[in-house]
Amino acid sequence: MKRAMLIVNPSSGKEEALDYVEKIEKILAEKSYQVKVAQTEKELDATKYCQSACKDEFDLVVSMGGDGTLNETINGMVDQEHRPLLAIIPLGTVNDFARALNIPLEPEEAVETLYSDQIKDVDIGRFNDRYFVNIFAVGAVAEATYEVTPDQKTKFGSFAYVMEGFKTLTAHRSYPLRIEHDNGVWEGDSFLFLAALTNSTAGFEKLSPEAEVNDGVLHGYIIKQVNLVRMATIITSILRGNLRDEADVEYFTSSKIKVTSKEELMTNVDGEEGDSLPVTAEVLPSHIQVLVP
Ligand SMILES: Nc1ncnc2c1ncn2[C@@H]1O[C@H](COP(=O)(O)OP(=O)(O)OP(=O)(O)O)[C@@H](O)[C@H]1O
């Protein structure tokens, strides 16, 4: 008999994860799975549960929560020898990774994915000694995300970050960055550096349209120092999906990226606070398998 672990965060999003447990147990029983339910209570529980699912050679892990829960779950399997198939029931506020994989954002519909036999290989990013699935950012916006209140987030979703980010962008100066990638080195003043693994990041489905979940590279966008008027056009191109074509944006792809600065600078990794510079990021190509519709 196959074995599945449900990693459930009852506090995610609208606090409805537990409502779907029974239905999922039923579907998985039909598919001959023996199901274990692991309910998270605090930070890193999802990582711990997923690690034990890997060690016990479970066949499937279902992440039932938001991007935070998913990220913790993935961090629990990335460096394990046996990595179970991953299914995602998006129950958070943003759910970037589910968007990138075309997993329905309605939990009712996402549950149906468990009937699917479609499996997709997905790249994972390593960022110093942790892992990420969507994006890391260096600069003013990266710092701005910590100023978003849970209330704003619930009300505006990812847009809260954007508003907060643009507020800071216009108030802050740029930073001296040195960015090493597969084809060279960029050095200069930048407002923001983004490196994306998928096309759906920070709730924008068009921020990095050229990124595919299994293309084996990071997509880097260096937004150079510009005045306010130019910044407005850059923001427009982020919304339109042609950021890479902007004159003040340097675009590149790379399997490995190293970012350093003369200044103390924070980073943001998949929406959470990351290490301050220097950082090294690298792609682990097609490292996990995800169940998709
Ligand atoms: N029972 C719990 N009560 C409160 N917090 C929890 C519990 N279990 C886990 N957590 C923490 O909640 C964090 C946030 O969860 P998650 O990202 O799934 O939800 P969210 O913040 O509502 O969604 P999103 O990230 O999409 O906004 C997790 O990273 C985890 O550390």
Short mmCIF file of C-alpha atoms and ligand atoms in Angstrom, two decimals:
data_model
loop_
_atom_site.label_atom_id
_atom_site.label_comp_id
_atom_site.label_asym_id
_atom_site.label_seq_id
_atom_site.Cartn_x
_atom_site.Cartn_y
_atom_site.Cartn_z
CA MET A 1 0.00 0.00 0.00
CA LYS A 2 1.22 3.51 -0.85
CA ARG A 3 1.58 6.07 1.93
CA ALA A 4 0.68 9.76 1.95
CA MET A 5 1.26 12.47 4.54
CA LEU A 6 -1.01 15.52 4.70
CA ILE A 7 0.83 18.50 6.16
CA VAL A 8 -1.94 20.80 7.32
CA ASN A 9 -1.56 24.37 8.59
CA PRO A 10 -4.94 25.22 10.19
CA SER A 11 -3.93 28.90 10.48
CA SER A 12 -3.18 29.58 6.79
CA GLY A 13 -5.20 32.17 4.88
CA LYS A 14 -8.86 31.99 5.84
CA GLU A 15 -8.20 29.19 8.34
CA GLU A 16 -10.04 26.58 6.31
CA ALA A 17 -7.38 23.90 5.76
CA LEU A 18 -8.97 21.44 8.19
CA ASP A 19 -12.24 21.61 6.22
CA TYR A 20 -10.58 19.75 3.33
CA VAL A 21 -8.82 16.98 5.22
CA GLU A 22 -11.70 14.53 5.17
CA LYS A 23 -12.33 14.92 1.44
CA ILE A 24 -8.65 14.44 0.65
CA GLU A 25 -8.43 11.38 2.86
CA LYS A 26 -11.35 9.91 0.92
CA ILE A 27 -9.80 10.57 -2.49
CA LEU A 28 -6.45 9.15 -1.43
CA ALA A 29 -8.09 6.06 0.04
CA GLU A 30 -9.72 5.50 -3.36
CA LYS A 31 -6.24 5.70 -4.86
CA SER A 32 -5.01 3.05 -2.40
CA TYR A 33 -3.08 5.36 -0.11
CA GLN A 34 -2.75 4.95 3.60
CA VAL A 35 -2.98 8.51 4.94
CA LYS A 36 -1.25 10.18 7.88
CA VAL A 37 -2.41 13.66 8.91
CA ALA A 38 0.23 15.98 10.43
CA GLN A 39 -1.14 19.25 11.73
CA THR A 40 1.34 22.13 12.17
CA GLU A 41 1.35 24.26 15.30
CA LYS A 42 4.31 26.53 14.78
CA GLU A 43 7.17 27.56 12.53
CA LEU A 44 9.23 24.70 11.04
CA ASP A 45 6.74 21.95 11.97
CA ALA A 46 6.09 21.42 8.25
CA THR A 47 9.83 20.96 7.64
CA LYS A 48 10.10 18.46 10.47
CA TYR A 49 7.06 16.46 9.30
CA CYS A 50 8.25 16.40 5.72
CA GLN A 51 11.71 15.22 6.75
CA SER A 52 10.16 12.29 8.60
CA ALA A 53 7.98 11.48 5.56
CA CYS A 54 11.17 11.33 3.45
CA LYS A 55 13.04 9.15 5.95
CA ASP A 56 10.05 6.77 6.18
CA GLU A 57 9.88 6.70 2.35
CA PHE A 58 6.34 8.03 1.99
CA ASP A 59 5.11 8.13 -1.60
CA LEU A 60 3.23 11.41 -1.42
CA VAL A 61 3.25 14.59 0.67
CA VAL A 62 0.32 17.01 0.40
CA SER A 63 1.02 20.60 1.50
CA MET A 64 -2.20 22.19 2.76
CA GLY A 65 -1.46 25.83 3.55
CA GLY A 66 0.00 28.99 2.10
CA ASP A 67 3.39 29.74 0.54
CA GLY A 68 4.98 29.68 4.00
CA THR A 69 3.84 26.13 4.71
CA LEU A 70 4.79 25.01 1.21
CA ASN A 71 8.22 26.55 1.54
CA GLU A 72 8.80 24.83 4.87
CA THR A 73 7.59 21.52 3.41
CA ILE A 74 9.93 21.79 0.42
CA ASN A 75 12.83 22.73 2.71
CA GLY A 76 12.16 19.45 4.51
CA MET A 77 12.58 17.32 1.37
CA VAL A 78 15.20 19.09 -0.73
CA ASP A 79 18.31 17.51 0.75
CA GLN A 80 16.78 14.08 1.42
CA GLU A 81 17.65 11.03 -0.61
CA HIS A 82 14.04 9.87 -0.97
CA ARG A 83 11.80 12.74 -2.02
CA PRO A 84 8.07 11.92 -2.12
CA LEU A 85 5.82 13.27 -4.84
CA LEU A 86 4.43 16.65 -3.75
CA ALA A 87 0.81 17.79 -4.08
CA ILE A 88 -0.26 21.34 -3.29
CA ILE A 89 -3.59 22.55 -1.96
CA PRO A 90 -3.21 26.35 -1.93
CA LEU A 91 -4.88 27.78 1.16
CA GLY A 92 -2.84 30.95 1.72
CA THR A 93 -3.28 34.51 0.57
CA VAL A 94 -0.86 34.68 -2.37
CA ASN A 95 -0.03 31.11 -3.47
CA ASP A 96 2.59 32.07 -6.06
CA PHE A 97 3.95 28.58 -6.55
CA ALA A 98 0.52 27.09 -7.19
CA ARG A 99 -0.13 29.84 -9.76
CA ALA A 100 3.12 29.07 -11.55
CA LEU A 101 2.11 25.40 -11.80
CA ASN A 102 -1.47 26.12 -12.92
CA ILE A 103 -2.88 24.48 -9.83
CA PRO A 104 -6.36 25.92 -9.25
CA LEU A 105 -6.46 28.58 -6.53
CA GLU A 106 -9.89 27.43 -5.39
CA PRO A 107 -9.20 24.71 -2.80
CA GLU A 108 -12.31 22.79 -3.93
CA GLU A 109 -10.84 22.53 -7.43
CA ALA A 110 -7.26 22.03 -6.27
CA VAL A 111 -8.36 18.95 -4.36
CA GLU A 112 -9.39 17.40 -7.69
CA THR A 113 -5.70 17.52 -8.71
CA LEU A 114 -5.22 14.49 -6.49
CA TYR A 115 -7.05 12.42 -9.12
CA SER A 116 -4.48 13.47 -11.70
CA ASP A 117 -1.54 11.35 -12.83
CA GLN A 118 0.35 14.30 -14.33
CA ILE A 119 3.72 14.84 -12.71
CA LYS A 120 5.93 17.85 -13.35
CA ASP A 121 9.65 18.12 -12.60
CA VAL A 122 10.37 21.42 -10.88
CA ASP A 123 13.57 23.39 -10.25
CA ILE A 124 14.45 24.41 -6.71
CA GLY A 125 16.70 27.33 -5.80
CA ARG A 126 19.35 27.17 -3.12
CA PHE A 127 19.99 30.49 -1.37
CA ASN A 128 23.03 30.23 0.94
CA ASP A 129 21.96 27.27 3.07
CA ARG A 130 18.18 27.42 2.57
CA TYR A 131 15.93 26.71 -0.39
CA PHE A 132 13.34 28.70 -2.33
CA VAL A 133 10.84 28.10 -5.10
CA ASN A 134 9.85 31.50 -6.49
CA ILE A 135 12.09 34.51 -6.09
CA PHE A 136 14.70 36.34 -4.11
CA ALA A 137 15.08 40.10 -4.03
CA VAL A 138 17.82 42.49 -2.95
CA GLY A 139 17.13 46.19 -2.33
CA ALA A 140 14.47 48.56 -1.07
CA VAL A 141 11.47 46.36 -1.95
CA ALA A 142 13.11 43.41 -0.23
CA GLU A 143 13.14 45.39 2.99
CA ALA A 144 9.68 46.86 2.46
CA THR A 145 7.92 43.51 2.73
CA TYR A 146 8.53 43.38 6.47
CA GLU A 147 6.50 46.55 6.91
CA VAL A 148 3.33 44.95 5.50
CA THR A 149 0.88 44.20 8.31
CA PRO A 150 -1.11 40.93 8.39
CA ASP A 151 -4.25 43.04 8.08
CA GLN A 152 -3.04 44.72 4.85
CA LYS A 153 -2.03 41.32 3.53
CA THR A 154 -5.44 39.79 4.15
CA LYS A 155 -7.16 42.78 2.57
CA PHE A 156 -4.93 43.38 -0.46
CA GLY A 157 -3.02 40.10 -0.85
CA SER A 158 0.26 40.46 -2.64
CA PHE A 159 -0.69 43.94 -3.75
CA ALA A 160 0.07 45.09 -0.20
CA TYR A 161 3.72 44.25 -0.80
CA VAL A 162 3.70 46.11 -4.06
CA MET A 163 2.23 49.26 -2.57
CA GLU A 164 4.64 49.14 0.33
CA GLY A 165 7.47 48.35 -2.04
CA PHE A 166 6.81 51.25 -4.38
CA LYS A 167 6.46 53.60 -1.44
CA THR A 168 9.95 52.62 -0.36
CA LEU A 169 11.33 52.60 -3.88
CA THR A 170 10.46 56.23 -4.30
CA ALA A 171 11.75 57.13 -0.84
CA HIS A 172 15.02 55.22 -0.99
CA ARG A 173 18.26 55.60 -2.83
CA SER A 174 19.88 52.84 -4.79
CA TYR A 175 22.60 50.50 -3.57
CA PRO A 176 26.00 49.57 -5.00
CA LEU A 177 25.75 45.92 -6.09
CA ARG A 178 28.15 43.43 -7.59
CA ILE A 179 26.35 40.55 -9.29
CA GLU A 180 28.32 37.58 -10.58
CA HIS A 181 26.57 35.21 -13.00
CA ASP A 182 27.40 32.49 -15.54
CA ASN A 183 28.31 34.97 -18.26
CA GLY A 184 30.05 37.74 -16.38
CA VAL A 185 29.83 40.36 -13.67
CA TRP A 186 27.56 43.41 -13.35
CA GLU A 187 28.61 46.23 -11.07
CA GLY A 188 26.68 49.41 -10.46
CA ASP A 189 23.96 51.20 -8.53
CA SER A 190 20.66 49.38 -8.40
CA PHE A 191 17.27 50.04 -6.82
CA LEU A 192 16.34 46.43 -6.87
CA PHE A 193 17.67 43.10 -8.02
CA LEU A 194 15.25 40.21 -8.55
CA ALA A 195 16.07 36.61 -9.39
CA ALA A 196 13.06 34.47 -10.33
CA LEU A 197 12.62 30.74 -10.79
CA THR A 198 8.99 30.88 -11.94
CA ASN A 199 6.76 33.23 -13.89
CA SER A 200 4.48 33.95 -10.96
CA THR A 201 6.21 35.94 -8.29
CA ALA A 202 5.01 38.34 -5.62
CA GLY A 203 1.49 37.74 -6.92
CA PHE A 204 2.35 39.13 -10.38
CA GLU A 205 1.71 36.64 -13.10
CA LYS A 206 3.78 38.68 -15.53
CA LEU A 207 6.76 39.81 -13.51
CA SER A 208 9.05 37.21 -15.04
CA PRO A 209 7.10 35.68 -17.97
CA GLU A 210 10.23 34.11 -19.45
CA ALA A 211 10.80 31.86 -16.42
CA GLU A 212 9.63 28.24 -16.65
CA VAL A 213 9.48 26.02 -13.57
CA ASN A 214 11.96 23.54 -15.05
CA ASP A 215 14.26 25.53 -17.34
CA GLY A 216 17.23 25.04 -15.03
CA VAL A 217 18.10 28.73 -14.66
CA LEU A 218 17.46 31.77 -12.51
CA HIS A 219 16.08 34.81 -14.35
CA GLY A 220 17.84 37.93 -13.11
CA TYR A 221 16.46 41.47 -13.46
CA ILE A 222 18.68 44.35 -12.33
CA ILE A 223 16.68 47.58 -12.00
CA LYS A 224 19.30 50.30 -12.29
CA GLN A 225 19.32 53.67 -10.58
CA VAL A 226 16.68 55.83 -12.34
CA ASN A 227 14.60 58.93 -11.68
CA LEU A 228 10.95 58.85 -10.64
CA VAL A 229 9.56 59.20 -14.15
CA ARG A 230 11.62 56.29 -15.44
CA MET A 231 10.61 54.31 -12.37
CA ALA A 232 6.96 54.78 -13.31
CA THR A 233 7.57 53.26 -16.75
CA ILE A 234 9.42 50.35 -15.16
CA ILE A 235 6.46 49.70 -12.88
CA THR A 236 4.18 49.73 -15.93
CA SER A 237 6.36 47.16 -17.66
CA ILE A 238 6.27 44.94 -14.57
CA LEU A 239 2.47 44.95 -14.86
CA ARG A 240 2.59 44.37 -18.64
CA GLY A 241 5.16 41.61 -18.50
CA ASN A 242 7.97 43.24 -20.47
CA LEU A 243 10.38 44.21 -17.72
CA ARG A 244 13.33 42.65 -19.53
CA ASP A 245 12.92 45.06 -22.45
CA GLU A 246 13.31 48.20 -20.34
CA ALA A 247 16.42 50.27 -21.11
CA ASP A 248 17.20 50.64 -17.40
CA VAL A 249 16.82 46.95 -16.70
CA GLU A 250 19.57 44.43 -17.18
CA TYR A 251 18.21 40.92 -17.81
CA PHE A 252 20.18 37.68 -17.70
CA THR A 253 19.78 33.98 -17.00
CA SER A 254 22.21 31.98 -14.92
CA SER A 255 22.49 28.69 -13.07
CA LYS A 256 24.39 30.39 -10.26
CA ILE A 257 24.38 33.98 -8.92
CA LYS A 258 26.53 35.68 -6.31
CA VAL A 259 25.49 39.08 -4.94
CA THR A 260 27.77 41.27 -2.83
CA SER A 261 27.76 44.91 -1.78
CA LYS A 262 29.97 47.35 0.06
CA GLU A 263 26.91 48.10 2.15
CA GLU A 264 24.95 46.08 4.65
CA LEU A 265 21.88 44.96 2.70
CA MET A 266 18.94 42.71 3.49
CA THR A 267 17.30 40.23 1.16
CA ASN A 268 13.87 38.73 0.75
CA VAL A 269 13.41 35.08 -0.17
CA ASP A 270 9.94 33.91 -1.26
CA GLY A 271 8.39 36.73 0.76
CA GLU A 272 10.34 36.05 3.93
CA GLU A 273 13.40 37.73 5.40
CA GLY A 274 16.62 36.19 4.04
CA ASP A 275 20.32 36.43 4.91
CA SER A 276 21.96 39.81 4.46
CA LEU A 277 24.60 40.09 1.72
CA PRO A 278 26.80 38.43 0.55
CA VAL A 279 24.61 35.63 -0.86
CA THR A 280 25.07 32.82 -3.34
CA ALA A 281 22.13 31.25 -5.15
CA GLU A 282 22.07 28.20 -7.36
CA VAL A 283 19.50 26.14 -9.27
CA LEU A 284 18.93 22.46 -8.48
CA PRO A 285 17.39 21.47 -11.84
CA SER A 286 14.20 19.35 -11.87
CA HIS A 287 14.83 18.51 -8.25
CA ILE A 288 11.29 17.75 -7.05
CA GLN A 289 8.22 16.17 -8.62
CA VAL A 290 4.88 17.89 -8.25
CA LEU A 291 1.40 16.57 -9.01
CA VAL A 292 -0.32 18.98 -11.43
CA PRO A 293 -3.76 19.05 -13.11
N1 LIG B 1 -1.09 26.17 13.95
C1 LIG B 1 -0.42 27.28 13.61
N2 LIG B 1 -0.76 28.51 14.10
C2 LIG B 1 -0.11 29.61 13.74
N3 LIG B 1 0.94 29.63 12.87
C3 LIG B 1 1.33 28.47 12.32
C4 LIG B 1 0.67 27.23 12.66
N4 LIG B 1 1.26 26.24 11.97
C5 LIG B 1 2.25 26.83 11.23
N5 LIG B 1 2.30 28.15 11.44
C6 LIG B 1 3.17 29.15 10.79
O1 LIG B 1 2.40 29.92 9.88
C7 LIG B 1 3.25 30.38 8.83
C8 LIG B 1 2.44 30.98 7.67
O2 LIG B 1 1.69 30.02 7.05
P1 LIG B 1 1.23 30.07 5.54
O3 LIG B 1 2.20 30.76 4.69
O4 LIG B 1 0.84 28.70 5.18
O5 LIG B 1 -0.11 30.91 5.62
P2 LIG B 1 -0.40 32.40 5.17
O6 LIG B 1 0.65 33.29 5.75
O7 LIG B 1 -1.82 32.67 5.53
O8 LIG B 1 -0.31 32.28 3.62
P3 LIG B 1 0.57 33.14 2.60
O9 LIG B 1 2.01 32.82 2.90
O10 LIG B 1 0.14 32.69 1.25
O11 LIG B 1 0.22 34.55 2.89
C9 LIG B 1 4.07 29.17 8.53
O12 LIG B 1 5.27 29.49 7.90
C10 LIG B 1 4.27 28.56 9.95
O13 LIG B 1 5.53 28.95 10.47
#
